């Protein structure tokens, strides 16, 4: 399965955006059997499972040809065992569960993205089409993945940020410019902003968390309670008309990376969004950077990446 984002000319969207990202994967080795029957035995509420069992199930699901309703039913059933396994790994960092945690988050994210991509083809209103549960958990799982990587001081798995940007562009575009009722491609502003608030706000929360993780893992632990408020104040804007400006915060939607500050002039061929951050959030990033410098004894201030 490939997540396809088409070029759109509507105002407020990343310019010249056309790319595809593979979300599905090849089936694991061995016989999977009929794609529906292999998932008949779902876990009960409160049931715990080994990391290997959860990974096997999510890999099989990702490679399956189930419809979106069946895919989401299985993901709902396996969410609790997955989180329980990840909590065990967090509490026992030296045990095998900790090594599986990042892989579990990655697989859950990819399965949720696959379900969203399947649902997107129905061309209905964003909340009805994609399912609030899938959207909410997609961004929640990615936040958990950032925290896990920051705690262990390891990078996210390759492709994580790229996939997040791809599916988020799909969601934000659908929320800002839903299709007309007759199914044409004509874009129009979302009425009342309900979908934009629920989808775009979650995306901005993840982007801000990614910025915090770059300067200090401690910033996540100490100041994460203010994330929702900062995200509400943050603007995600089209770069149109901003070429040549310096010191902008950029979200490159074709790059496998979190947001970054661009000290030089904005290029005319940049593809993505510009983040306008609250002043107190930028102050948090600066303070965290200086704290890290003081601890290391380095007098030269590093560029934020």
Short mmCIF file of C-alpha atoms in Angstrom, two decimals:
data_model
loop_
_atom_site.label_atom_id
_atom_site.label_comp_id
_atom_site.label_asym_id
_atom_site.label_seq_id
_atom_site.Cartn_x
_atom_site.Cartn_y
_atom_site.Cartn_z
CA UNK A 1 0.00 0.00 0.00
CA UNK A 2 1.25 3.47 -0.88
CA UNK A 3 0.24 6.71 0.77
CA UNK A 4 -0.33 9.09 -2.15
CA UNK A 5 -0.40 12.86 -1.71
CA UNK A 6 -1.38 14.75 -4.84
CA UNK A 7 -0.39 18.22 -5.99
CA UNK A 8 -2.98 20.80 -4.87
CA UNK A 9 -3.15 24.49 -5.78
CA UNK A 10 -5.32 25.64 -2.88
CA UNK A 11 -4.00 28.47 -0.70
CA UNK A 12 -2.52 27.48 2.66
CA UNK A 13 -0.99 24.19 1.48
CA UNK A 14 2.68 23.28 1.06
CA UNK A 15 3.77 24.38 -2.39
CA UNK A 16 4.52 21.94 -5.23
CA UNK A 17 3.74 18.92 -3.07
CA UNK A 18 3.70 15.58 -4.90
CA UNK A 19 5.09 12.40 -3.40
CA UNK A 20 4.24 8.81 -2.53
CA UNK A 21 5.27 6.84 0.53
CA UNK A 22 5.06 3.07 0.94
CA UNK A 23 3.03 2.25 4.05
CA UNK A 24 2.50 -1.48 3.59
CA UNK A 25 5.13 -4.18 3.68
CA UNK A 26 5.90 -7.65 2.47
CA UNK A 27 4.41 -10.58 4.29
CA UNK A 28 6.58 -12.33 6.90
CA UNK A 29 8.07 -15.66 5.94
CA UNK A 30 5.92 -18.71 6.34
CA UNK A 31 2.30 -19.43 5.53
CA UNK A 32 -0.13 -16.79 6.72
CA UNK A 33 -3.26 -18.67 5.77
CA UNK A 34 -6.46 -16.89 4.71
CA UNK A 35 -6.02 -13.17 5.53
CA UNK A 36 -9.21 -12.88 7.63
CA UNK A 37 -9.06 -16.14 9.57
CA UNK A 38 -5.55 -15.48 10.85
CA UNK A 39 -6.91 -12.73 13.13
CA UNK A 40 -9.93 -14.54 14.56
CA UNK A 41 -8.36 -15.06 18.01
CA UNK A 42 -8.20 -11.49 19.33
CA UNK A 43 -6.89 -10.74 22.84
CA UNK A 44 -9.33 -10.22 25.70
CA UNK A 45 -9.48 -6.96 27.66
CA UNK A 46 -6.54 -6.78 30.04
CA UNK A 47 -4.73 -9.69 28.38
CA UNK A 48 -0.95 -9.41 28.21
CA UNK A 49 1.13 -10.72 25.34
CA UNK A 50 4.81 -11.13 24.62
CA UNK A 51 6.52 -8.45 22.51
CA UNK A 52 7.22 -11.06 19.85
CA UNK A 53 3.52 -11.99 19.63
CA UNK A 54 2.41 -8.36 19.27
CA UNK A 55 5.05 -7.71 16.60
CA UNK A 56 4.05 -10.84 14.68
CA UNK A 57 0.39 -9.83 14.72
CA UNK A 58 1.06 -6.24 13.60
CA UNK A 59 3.39 -7.39 10.82
CA UNK A 60 0.77 -9.82 9.54
CA UNK A 61 -1.91 -7.14 9.72
CA UNK A 62 0.23 -4.65 7.81
CA UNK A 63 0.78 -7.18 5.02
CA UNK A 64 -2.87 -8.26 4.90
CA UNK A 65 -5.60 -7.13 2.50
CA UNK A 66 -8.27 -6.54 5.16
CA UNK A 67 -10.76 -3.73 4.72
CA UNK A 68 -10.53 -0.65 6.92
CA UNK A 69 -13.26 -1.73 9.37
CA UNK A 70 -11.61 -5.09 10.03
CA UNK A 71 -8.17 -3.47 10.30
CA UNK A 72 -9.37 -0.98 12.90
CA UNK A 73 -11.21 -3.68 14.86
CA UNK A 74 -7.97 -5.65 15.19
CA UNK A 75 -5.91 -2.57 16.06
CA UNK A 76 -8.38 -1.65 18.80
CA UNK A 77 -8.11 -5.13 20.26
CA UNK A 78 -4.29 -5.13 20.25
CA UNK A 79 -3.79 -1.58 21.50
CA UNK A 80 -3.95 -2.52 25.22
CA UNK A 81 -1.49 -5.47 24.96
CA UNK A 82 0.87 -3.26 22.95
CA UNK A 83 0.84 -0.44 25.51
CA UNK A 84 1.23 -2.91 28.37
CA UNK A 85 4.29 -4.41 26.67
CA UNK A 86 5.76 -0.94 26.14
CA UNK A 87 5.14 -0.01 29.78
CA UNK A 88 6.99 -3.15 30.87
CA UNK A 89 9.92 -2.16 28.69
CA UNK A 90 9.93 1.38 30.11
CA UNK A 91 9.90 0.11 33.70
CA UNK A 92 12.58 -2.48 33.02
CA UNK A 93 14.99 -0.75 30.67
CA UNK A 94 17.49 -3.60 30.82
CA UNK A 95 14.99 -6.28 29.81
CA UNK A 96 14.09 -7.44 26.28
CA UNK A 97 10.81 -5.49 26.29
CA UNK A 98 12.70 -2.19 26.14
CA UNK A 99 14.40 -3.18 22.89
CA UNK A 100 11.04 -4.04 21.31
CA UNK A 101 9.29 -0.82 22.39
CA UNK A 102 10.38 1.37 19.49
CA UNK A 103 9.58 -1.36 16.97
CA UNK A 104 6.10 -1.80 18.44
CA UNK A 105 5.31 1.91 18.21
CA UNK A 106 6.56 1.98 14.62
CA UNK A 107 4.42 -0.96 13.57
CA UNK A 108 1.32 0.42 15.26
CA UNK A 109 1.82 3.78 13.55
CA UNK A 110 2.21 2.16 10.13
CA UNK A 111 -0.95 0.09 10.61
CA UNK A 112 -2.95 3.15 11.65
CA UNK A 113 -1.60 5.07 8.65
CA UNK A 114 -2.62 2.19 6.37
CA UNK A 115 -6.16 2.28 7.78
CA UNK A 116 -6.33 6.05 7.28
CA UNK A 117 -5.15 5.72 3.70
CA UNK A 118 -7.79 3.08 3.00
CA UNK A 119 -10.52 5.28 4.46
CA UNK A 120 -9.34 8.38 2.60
CA UNK A 121 -10.52 6.98 -0.71
CA UNK A 122 -14.16 7.30 0.34
CA UNK A 123 -14.05 11.11 -0.12
CA UNK A 124 -16.33 11.90 2.82
CA UNK A 125 -15.96 14.55 5.52
CA UNK A 126 -12.60 14.05 7.34
CA UNK A 127 -13.98 13.01 10.74
CA UNK A 128 -16.47 10.55 9.23
CA UNK A 129 -14.05 9.26 6.61
CA UNK A 130 -10.92 8.62 8.60
CA UNK A 131 -12.27 7.81 12.02
CA UNK A 132 -11.48 9.89 15.09
CA UNK A 133 -10.06 6.88 16.92
CA UNK A 134 -7.48 6.13 14.24
CA UNK A 135 -6.41 9.78 13.97
CA UNK A 136 -6.12 10.30 17.72
CA UNK A 137 -4.08 7.15 18.21
CA UNK A 138 -1.85 7.81 15.21
CA UNK A 139 -0.54 11.02 16.79
CA UNK A 140 -0.53 9.56 20.32
CA UNK A 141 1.61 6.62 19.24
CA UNK A 142 4.08 8.93 17.50
CA UNK A 143 4.38 11.04 20.65
CA UNK A 144 5.14 7.88 22.59
CA UNK A 145 7.79 6.98 20.02
CA UNK A 146 9.47 10.38 20.44
CA UNK A 147 9.51 10.01 24.23
CA UNK A 148 10.92 6.50 23.97
CA UNK A 149 13.74 7.62 21.68
CA UNK A 150 14.52 10.67 23.84
CA UNK A 151 14.59 8.55 27.00
CA UNK A 152 17.07 6.08 25.49
CA UNK A 153 18.91 8.80 23.53
CA UNK A 154 18.49 6.95 20.24
CA UNK A 155 17.18 8.15 16.86
CA UNK A 156 13.71 7.28 15.65
CA UNK A 157 13.56 4.39 13.16
CA UNK A 158 14.37 5.43 9.61
CA UNK A 159 11.32 6.76 7.79
CA UNK A 160 9.36 7.69 10.94
CA UNK A 161 9.26 11.45 10.41
CA UNK A 162 8.81 11.09 6.66
CA UNK A 163 5.74 8.90 7.15
CA UNK A 164 4.34 11.22 9.81
CA UNK A 165 4.59 14.21 7.47
CA UNK A 166 3.02 12.24 4.61
CA UNK A 167 -0.06 11.09 6.49
CA UNK A 168 -0.39 14.45 8.28
CA UNK A 169 -0.42 16.33 4.97
CA UNK A 170 -3.26 14.06 3.89
CA UNK A 171 -5.15 14.75 7.11
CA UNK A 172 -4.54 18.49 7.32
CA UNK A 173 -5.38 19.03 3.65
CA UNK A 174 -8.60 17.01 4.03
CA UNK A 175 -9.55 18.99 7.13
CA UNK A 176 -8.78 22.43 5.70
CA UNK A 177 -10.19 21.76 2.24
CA UNK A 178 -12.74 18.91 2.27
CA UNK A 179 -14.08 17.79 -1.08
CA UNK A 180 -17.45 18.97 -2.28
CA UNK A 181 -20.44 16.75 -1.51
CA UNK A 182 -20.64 15.52 -5.14
CA UNK A 183 -17.06 14.18 -4.88
CA UNK A 184 -15.28 16.64 -7.14
CA UNK A 185 -11.75 17.80 -6.40
CA UNK A 186 -12.81 21.38 -5.73
CA UNK A 187 -11.42 22.56 -2.40
CA UNK A 188 -13.35 24.72 0.04
CA UNK A 189 -12.60 25.88 3.60
CA UNK A 190 -13.71 23.64 6.44
CA UNK A 191 -16.91 24.86 8.11
CA UNK A 192 -16.52 25.78 11.76
CA UNK A 193 -12.92 24.53 11.94
CA UNK A 194 -13.86 21.39 13.92
CA UNK A 195 -11.80 19.00 11.81
CA UNK A 196 -8.91 21.44 11.52
CA UNK A 197 -8.79 21.83 15.29
CA UNK A 198 -8.84 18.11 16.06
CA UNK A 199 -6.37 17.08 13.36
CA UNK A 200 -4.04 20.01 12.85
CA UNK A 201 -3.65 20.65 16.57
CA UNK A 202 -2.47 17.09 17.14
CA UNK A 203 0.04 17.38 14.32
CA UNK A 204 1.42 20.60 15.76
CA UNK A 205 1.75 18.96 19.18
CA UNK A 206 3.94 16.26 17.66
CA UNK A 207 6.02 18.84 15.79
CA UNK A 208 6.65 20.82 18.99
CA UNK A 209 7.53 17.66 20.89
CA UNK A 210 10.04 16.85 18.15
CA UNK A 211 11.64 20.27 18.62
CA UNK A 212 11.82 19.76 22.39
CA UNK A 213 13.44 16.36 21.98
CA UNK A 214 16.20 17.86 19.84
CA UNK A 215 17.45 20.24 22.51
CA UNK A 216 16.85 18.32 25.72
CA UNK A 217 15.16 15.12 26.83
CA UNK A 218 14.63 16.89 30.15
CA UNK A 219 12.48 19.51 28.44
CA UNK A 220 9.99 16.77 27.55
CA UNK A 221 9.77 15.53 31.13
CA UNK A 222 9.58 18.96 32.75
CA UNK A 223 7.46 21.04 30.38
CA UNK A 224 5.29 18.67 28.36
CA UNK A 225 2.18 19.78 30.28
CA UNK A 226 2.19 23.02 28.29
CA UNK A 227 2.31 21.29 24.91
CA UNK A 228 -1.40 21.63 24.05
CA UNK A 229 -1.41 25.36 24.79
CA UNK A 230 1.74 26.00 22.76
CA UNK A 231 0.33 23.98 19.86
CA UNK A 232 -2.88 26.02 19.90
CA UNK A 233 -0.80 29.22 19.58
CA UNK A 234 1.43 27.82 16.84
CA UNK A 235 0.60 28.61 13.21
CA UNK A 236 1.27 26.22 10.34
CA UNK A 237 1.52 28.38 7.22
CA UNK A 238 2.23 28.15 3.51
CA UNK A 239 5.73 29.45 2.65
CA UNK A 240 4.29 31.50 -0.24
CA UNK A 241 5.62 35.05 -0.02
CA UNK A 242 8.25 34.19 2.59
CA UNK A 243 11.12 33.29 0.23
CA UNK A 244 14.34 35.01 1.27
CA UNK A 245 13.35 35.54 4.91
CA UNK A 246 15.76 34.32 7.56
CA UNK A 247 15.39 32.55 10.88
CA UNK A 248 12.18 30.71 10.01
CA UNK A 249 11.12 27.42 11.59
CA UNK A 250 10.46 24.91 8.82
CA UNK A 251 8.62 21.62 8.42
CA UNK A 252 10.10 19.94 5.35
CA UNK A 253 7.37 17.45 4.49
CA UNK A 254 9.57 15.38 2.15
CA UNK A 255 12.41 15.04 4.65
CA UNK A 256 12.77 12.29 7.24
CA UNK A 257 13.36 14.79 10.02
CA UNK A 258 11.57 16.88 12.67
CA UNK A 259 11.09 20.66 12.29
CA UNK A 260 14.23 22.80 12.25
CA UNK A 261 15.27 26.41 12.42
CA UNK A 262 16.65 27.72 9.11
CA UNK A 263 19.25 30.42 9.85
CA UNK A 264 19.70 31.26 6.17
CA UNK A 265 17.18 32.63 3.67
CA UNK A 266 14.18 30.47 2.78
CA UNK A 267 14.70 28.85 -0.61
CA UNK A 268 12.13 29.27 -3.36
CA UNK A 269 12.04 25.50 -3.92
CA UNK A 270 11.23 24.64 -0.28
CA UNK A 271 8.37 22.15 0.01
CA UNK A 272 6.61 22.19 3.33
CA UNK A 273 5.16 24.48 5.97
CA UNK A 274 6.52 27.34 8.03
CA UNK A 275 5.97 27.14 11.80
CA UNK A 276 5.29 30.36 13.67
CA UNK A 277 6.04 29.45 17.29
CA UNK A 278 4.94 31.18 20.53
CA UNK A 279 7.68 33.32 22.03
CA UNK A 280 7.69 31.46 25.34
CA UNK A 281 8.14 28.13 23.53
CA UNK A 282 11.15 29.49 21.63
CA UNK A 283 12.44 30.72 25.00
CA UNK A 284 12.14 27.16 26.34
CA UNK A 285 14.21 25.84 23.44
CA UNK A 286 16.86 28.52 23.98
CA UNK A 287 17.02 27.86 27.72
CA UNK A 288 17.33 24.11 27.18
CA UNK A 289 20.13 24.67 24.67
CA UNK A 290 22.07 26.88 27.08
CA UNK A 291 21.56 24.39 29.93
CA UNK A 292 23.07 21.60 27.82
CA UNK A 293 25.99 23.84 26.90
CA UNK A 294 26.70 24.72 30.53
CA UNK A 295 26.65 21.06 31.50
CA UNK A 296 29.10 20.15 28.74
CA UNK A 297 31.35 23.19 29.19
CA UNK A 298 31.07 24.03 25.49
CA UNK A 299 31.11 27.76 24.84
CA UNK A 300 29.99 27.64 21.21
CA UNK A 301 26.22 27.56 20.73
CA UNK A 302 25.19 24.76 18.38
CA UNK A 303 22.66 25.23 15.60
CA UNK A 304 19.28 23.63 16.25
CA UNK A 305 18.76 20.80 13.78
#
